[in-house]
mmCIF file of C-alpha atoms in Angstrom:
data_model
loop_
_atom_site.group_PDB
_atom_site.id
_atom_site.type_symbol
_atom_site.label_atom_id
_atom_site.label_comp_id
_atom_site.label_asym_id
_atom_site.label_seq_id
_atom_site.Cartn_x
_atom_site.Cartn_y
_atom_site.Cartn_z
ATOM 1 C CA UNK A 1054 -9.820 -22.547 -17.625
ATOM 2 C CA UNK A 1055 -8.247 -19.120 -17.169
ATOM 3 C CA UNK A 1056 -5.658 -18.653 -19.999
ATOM 4 C CA UNK A 1057 -3.315 -17.288 -17.315
ATOM 5 C CA UNK A 1058 -3.291 -20.790 -15.812
ATOM 6 C CA UNK A 1059 -1.918 -22.597 -18.937
ATOM 7 C CA UNK A 1060 1.314 -24.344 -17.875
ATOM 8 C CA UNK A 1061 3.864 -22.369 -19.833
ATOM 9 C CA UNK A 1062 7.015 -20.697 -18.711
ATOM 10 C CA UNK A 1063 5.766 -17.423 -19.950
ATOM 11 C CA UNK A 1064 2.638 -17.673 -17.828
ATOM 12 C CA UNK A 1065 4.745 -18.728 -14.806
ATOM 13 C CA UNK A 1066 6.998 -15.572 -15.153
ATOM 14 C CA UNK A 1067 3.937 -13.338 -15.692
ATOM 15 C CA UNK A 1068 2.259 -14.806 -12.658
ATOM 16 C CA UNK A 1069 5.325 -14.406 -10.499
ATOM 17 C CA UNK A 1070 5.605 -10.842 -11.676
ATOM 18 C CA UNK A 1071 2.021 -10.079 -10.973
ATOM 19 C CA UNK A 1072 2.296 -11.657 -7.496
ATOM 20 C CA UNK A 1073 5.358 -9.573 -6.643
ATOM 21 C CA UNK A 1074 3.605 -6.373 -7.817
ATOM 22 C CA UNK A 1075 0.428 -7.357 -5.822
ATOM 23 C CA UNK A 1076 2.510 -7.838 -2.610
ATOM 24 C CA UNK A 1077 4.361 -4.555 -3.221
ATOM 25 C CA UNK A 1078 1.050 -2.774 -3.795
ATOM 26 C CA UNK A 1079 -0.412 -4.200 -0.572
ATOM 27 C CA UNK A 1080 2.625 -3.090 1.395
ATOM 28 C CA UNK A 1081 2.287 0.421 -0.001
ATOM 29 C CA UNK A 1082 -1.416 0.509 0.657
ATOM 30 C CA UNK A 1083 -0.819 -0.654 4.285
ATOM 31 C CA UNK A 1084 1.824 2.024 4.829
ATOM 32 C CA UNK A 1085 -0.468 4.666 3.325
ATOM 33 C CA UNK A 1086 -3.386 3.634 5.520
ATOM 34 C CA UNK A 1087 -1.194 3.819 8.670
ATOM 35 C CA UNK A 1088 0.053 7.252 7.771
ATOM 36 C CA UNK A 1089 -3.416 8.552 7.026
ATOM 37 C CA UNK A 1090 -4.717 7.011 10.289
ATOM 38 C CA UNK A 1091 -2.078 8.870 12.320
ATOM 39 C CA UNK A 1092 -2.848 12.013 10.556
ATOM 40 C CA UNK A 1093 -6.580 11.561 11.185
ATOM 41 C CA UNK A 1094 -5.931 10.860 14.833
ATOM 42 C CA UNK A 1095 -3.978 14.128 15.137
ATOM 43 C CA UNK A 1096 -6.691 16.133 13.436
ATOM 44 C CA UNK A 1097 -9.347 14.667 15.707
ATOM 45 C CA UNK A 1098 -7.344 15.768 18.757
ATOM 46 C CA UNK A 1099 -6.794 19.129 17.254
ATOM 47 C CA UNK A 1100 -10.488 19.512 16.445
ATOM 48 C CA UNK A 1101 -11.447 18.509 19.998
ATOM 49 C CA UNK A 1102 -9.165 21.222 21.305
ATOM 50 C CA UNK A 1103 -10.440 23.943 18.986
ATOM 51 C CA UNK A 1104 -14.086 22.990 19.855
ATOM 52 C CA UNK A 1105 -13.361 23.438 23.609
ATOM 53 C CA UNK A 1106 -11.649 26.741 22.851
ATOM 54 C CA UNK A 1107 -14.613 27.888 20.695
ATOM 55 C CA UNK A 1108 -16.995 27.011 23.566
ATOM 56 C CA UNK A 1109 -15.074 29.042 26.045
ATOM 57 C CA UNK A 1110 -14.657 31.949 23.612
ATOM 58 C CA UNK A 1111 -18.320 31.918 22.624
ATOM 59 C CA UNK A 1112 -19.346 32.122 26.219
ATOM 60 C CA UNK A 1113 -16.997 34.999 26.907
ATOM 61 C CA UNK A 1114 -18.057 36.752 23.577
ATOM 62 C CA UNK A 1115 -21.712 36.641 24.458
ATOM 63 C CA UNK A 1116 -21.011 37.859 27.984
ATOM 64 C CA UNK A 1117 -19.142 40.810 26.354
ATOM 65 C CA UNK A 1118 -22.035 41.394 23.984
ATOM 66 C CA UNK A 1119 -24.528 41.481 26.790
ATOM 67 C CA UNK A 1120 -22.341 44.045 28.671
ATOM 68 C CA UNK A 1121 -22.098 46.157 25.463
ATOM 69 C CA UNK A 1122 -25.899 45.971 25.053
ATOM 70 C CA UNK A 1123 -26.450 47.192 28.542
ATOM 71 C CA UNK A 1124 -24.071 50.134 28.165
ATOM 72 C CA UNK A 1125 -25.098 51.132 24.630
ATOM 73 C CA UNK A 1126 -28.546 49.711 24.151
ATOM 74 C CA UNK A 1127 -29.377 46.904 21.688
ATOM 75 C CA UNK A 1128 -30.341 49.296 18.889
ATOM 76 C CA UNK A 1129 -26.925 51.011 18.968
ATOM 77 C CA UNK A 1130 -25.060 47.742 19.023
ATOM 78 C CA UNK A 1131 -27.076 46.382 16.145
ATOM 79 C CA UNK A 1132 -26.333 49.735 14.193
ATOM 80 C CA UNK A 1133 -22.516 49.254 14.910
ATOM 81 C CA UNK A 1134 -22.749 45.551 13.904
ATOM 82 C CA UNK A 1135 -24.017 46.576 10.448
ATOM 83 C CA UNK A 1136 -20.796 48.449 9.801
ATOM 84 C CA UNK A 1137 -18.870 45.217 9.928
ATOM 85 C CA UNK A 1138 -18.143 44.104 6.266
ATOM 86 C CA UNK A 1139 -18.901 40.638 5.002
ATOM 87 C CA UNK A 1140 -15.882 38.382 5.215
ATOM 88 C CA UNK A 1141 -14.758 37.885 1.588
ATOM 89 C CA UNK A 1142 -11.022 37.407 1.930
ATOM 90 C CA UNK A 1143 -11.158 33.593 2.556
ATOM 91 C CA UNK A 1144 -9.060 31.615 0.144
ATOM 92 C CA UNK A 1145 -8.957 27.833 0.205
ATOM 93 C CA UNK A 1146 -5.656 26.201 -0.806
ATOM 94 C CA UNK A 1147 -4.688 22.539 -0.613
ATOM 95 C CA UNK A 1148 -1.833 20.353 0.386
ATOM 96 C CA UNK A 1149 -1.374 16.666 -0.260
ATOM 97 C CA UNK A 1150 -0.966 13.859 2.272
ATOM 98 C CA UNK A 1151 -0.282 10.582 0.548
ATOM 99 C CA UNK A 1152 -2.284 11.740 -2.518
ATOM 100 C CA UNK A 1153 -5.174 13.153 -0.407
ATOM 101 C CA UNK A 1154 -5.881 16.762 -1.008
ATOM 102 C CA UNK A 1155 -6.299 18.489 2.304
ATOM 103 C CA UNK A 1156 -7.779 22.074 2.472
ATOM 104 C CA UNK A 1157 -5.861 25.009 4.008
ATOM 105 C CA UNK A 1158 -7.801 28.181 4.601
ATOM 106 C CA UNK A 1159 -6.178 31.609 4.321
ATOM 107 C CA UNK A 1160 -7.813 34.963 5.014
ATOM 108 C CA UNK A 1161 -7.025 38.458 6.207
ATOM 109 C CA UNK A 1162 -7.845 38.759 9.949
ATOM 110 C CA UNK A 1163 -8.107 42.536 9.931
ATOM 111 C CA UNK A 1164 -7.320 42.396 13.642
ATOM 112 C CA UNK A 1165 -7.054 46.142 14.259
ATOM 113 C CA UNK A 1166 -9.421 47.491 11.615
ATOM 114 C CA UNK A 1167 -12.209 49.262 13.245
ATOM 115 C CA UNK A 1168 -15.464 49.950 11.377
ATOM 116 C CA UNK A 1169 -16.799 52.465 13.806
ATOM 117 C CA UNK A 1170 -15.617 55.619 15.419
ATOM 118 C CA UNK A 1171 -13.953 55.326 18.785
ATOM 119 C CA UNK A 1172 -15.747 58.368 20.188
ATOM 120 C CA UNK A 1173 -19.317 57.763 21.328
ATOM 121 C CA UNK A 1174 -18.660 54.046 22.274
ATOM 122 C CA UNK A 1175 -17.544 52.412 25.483
ATOM 123 C CA UNK A 1176 -14.701 49.914 25.816
ATOM 124 C CA UNK A 1177 -17.251 47.046 26.076
ATOM 125 C CA UNK A 1178 -17.877 47.394 22.221
ATOM 126 C CA UNK A 1179 -14.232 46.931 21.524
ATOM 127 C CA UNK A 1180 -13.907 43.936 23.875
ATOM 128 C CA UNK A 1181 -16.989 42.337 22.265
ATOM 129 C CA UNK A 1182 -15.721 43.011 18.748
ATOM 130 C CA UNK A 1183 -12.335 41.351 19.623
ATOM 131 C CA UNK A 1184 -13.916 38.410 21.286
ATOM 132 C CA UNK A 1185 -16.234 37.597 18.224
ATOM 133 C CA UNK A 1186 -13.173 38.096 15.958
ATOM 134 C CA UNK A 1187 -11.511 35.259 17.923
ATOM 135 C CA UNK A 1188 -14.716 33.234 17.498
ATOM 136 C CA UNK A 1189 -14.483 33.735 13.756
ATOM 137 C CA UNK A 1190 -10.838 32.707 13.670
ATOM 138 C CA UNK A 1191 -11.491 29.593 15.667
ATOM 139 C CA UNK A 1192 -14.570 28.758 13.461
ATOM 140 C CA UNK A 1193 -12.671 29.019 10.296
ATOM 141 C CA UNK A 1194 -9.730 26.924 11.759
ATOM 142 C CA UNK A 1195 -12.187 24.279 13.018
ATOM 143 C CA UNK A 1196 -14.011 24.001 9.579
ATOM 144 C CA UNK A 1197 -10.537 23.418 7.943
ATOM 145 C CA UNK A 1198 -9.657 20.663 10.443
ATOM 146 C CA UNK A 1199 -12.997 18.939 10.288
ATOM 147 C CA UNK A 1200 -13.034 19.072 6.473
ATOM 148 C CA UNK A 1201 -9.445 17.613 6.351
ATOM 149 C CA UNK A 1202 -10.523 14.909 8.835
ATOM 150 C CA UNK A 1203 -13.512 13.976 6.629
ATOM 151 C CA UNK A 1204 -11.257 13.697 3.470
ATOM 152 C CA UNK A 1205 -8.729 11.629 5.359
ATOM 153 C CA UNK A 1206 -11.513 9.265 6.657
ATOM 154 C CA UNK A 1207 -12.800 8.882 3.073
ATOM 155 C CA UNK A 1208 -9.296 8.110 1.752
ATOM 156 C CA UNK A 1209 -8.655 5.676 4.544
ATOM 157 C CA UNK A 1210 -11.881 3.785 3.650
ATOM 158 C CA UNK A 1211 -10.828 3.646 0.015
ATOM 159 C CA UNK A 1212 -7.218 2.596 0.801
ATOM 160 C CA UNK A 1213 -8.501 -0.192 3.200
ATOM 161 C CA UNK A 1214 -10.797 -1.490 0.529
ATOM 162 C CA UNK A 1215 -7.952 -1.664 -2.011
ATOM 163 C CA UNK A 1216 -5.646 -3.288 0.539
ATOM 164 C CA UNK A 1217 -8.342 -5.937 1.320
ATOM 165 C CA UNK A 1218 -8.800 -6.663 -2.420
ATOM 166 C CA UNK A 1219 -5.108 -7.179 -2.808
ATOM 167 C CA UNK A 1220 -4.701 -9.235 0.304
ATOM 168 C CA UNK A 1221 -7.841 -11.422 -0.080
ATOM 169 C CA UNK A 1222 -8.338 -11.734 -3.912
ATOM 170 C CA UNK A 1223 -5.290 -10.651 -6.037
ATOM 171 C CA UNK A 1224 -2.469 -12.157 -3.989
ATOM 172 C CA UNK A 1225 -4.189 -15.558 -3.298
ATOM 173 C CA UNK A 1226 -5.162 -15.816 -7.029
ATOM 174 C CA UNK A 1227 -1.623 -15.321 -8.297
ATOM 175 C CA UNK A 1228 -0.164 -17.426 -5.515
ATOM 176 C CA UNK A 1229 -2.449 -20.161 -6.853
ATOM 177 C CA UNK A 1230 -1.476 -19.564 -10.452
ATOM 178 C CA UNK A 1231 2.280 -19.893 -9.431
ATOM 179 C CA UNK A 1232 1.678 -23.023 -7.427
ATOM 180 C CA UNK A 1233 -0.380 -24.738 -10.134
ATOM 181 C CA UNK A 1234 1.711 -23.770 -13.150
ATOM 182 C CA UNK A 1235 5.003 -24.691 -11.361
ATOM 183 C CA UNK A 1236 3.605 -28.117 -10.312
ATOM 184 C CA UNK A 1237 2.353 -28.739 -13.976
ATOM 185 C CA UNK A 1238 5.639 -27.649 -15.450
ATOM 186 C CA UNK A 1239 7.629 -29.929 -13.048
ATOM 187 C CA UNK A 1240 5.387 -32.784 -13.941
ATOM 188 C CA UNK A 1241 5.905 -32.256 -17.632
ATOM 189 C CA UNK A 1242 9.642 -32.035 -17.120
ATOM 190 C CA UNK A 1243 9.491 -35.370 -15.171
ATOM 191 C CA UNK A 1244 7.484 -37.016 -17.893
ATOM 192 C CA UNK A 1245 9.897 -35.663 -20.558
ATOM 193 C CA UNK A 1246 12.769 -36.927 -18.578
ATOM 194 C CA UNK A 1247 11.288 -40.325 -18.239
ATOM 195 C CA UNK A 1248 10.385 -40.464 -21.945
ATOM 196 C CA UNK A 1249 13.978 -39.558 -22.940
ATOM 197 C CA UNK A 1250 15.387 -42.255 -20.559
ATOM 198 C CA UNK A 1251 13.087 -44.858 -22.170
ATOM 199 C CA UNK A 1252 14.164 -43.730 -25.655
ATOM 200 C CA UNK A 1253 17.872 -43.881 -24.771
ATOM 201 C CA UNK A 1254 17.419 -47.425 -23.158
ATOM 202 C CA UNK A 1255 15.617 -48.682 -26.352
ATOM 203 C CA UNK A 1256 18.435 -47.338 -28.570
ATOM 204 C CA UNK A 1257 20.985 -49.048 -26.371
ATOM 205 C CA UNK A 1258 19.171 -52.333 -26.653
ATOM 206 C CA UNK A 1259 18.806 -51.974 -30.368
#
């Protein structure tokens, strides 16, 4: 027999308290799960929009690159491409949604910083450079959104598991404890009341 099932008033109080905490915990887990699901749905929609924008921007960027290759020659475009520095300004920060750490990417866009001389190049190079800069921006943004969605999905799974454990195991267990202990204490009280009545009646006869 589980010691928590012993029919004492202390165990009854403890069981009721544990039951109340379990129900409160389940309500919190349920609210957390719903909030995280809403956040995840928003991120999925956002990722879809960004992906569509990336597809369009990539198509335009490669068309611009093709035009630049025709005007300058592939070797010249490659030479100019090597002047572009490696992106090293990316910083990953986090924000919390219901205890789930969500990444937030920050970096310097360098929108107007040219790495080659304006003279000796056609406008097609500038257009292609800007188009691929937009691709980079969108790719960074998409990676942030997809990573956040993955973390939220993982957190939702854990929250669901905890909520199910409370609903299907913990709450029924303590509900059973309260019911059993209450019945046994009531039965003891009835037996004690009957015993005292018998003693009182015997004293009156004596």
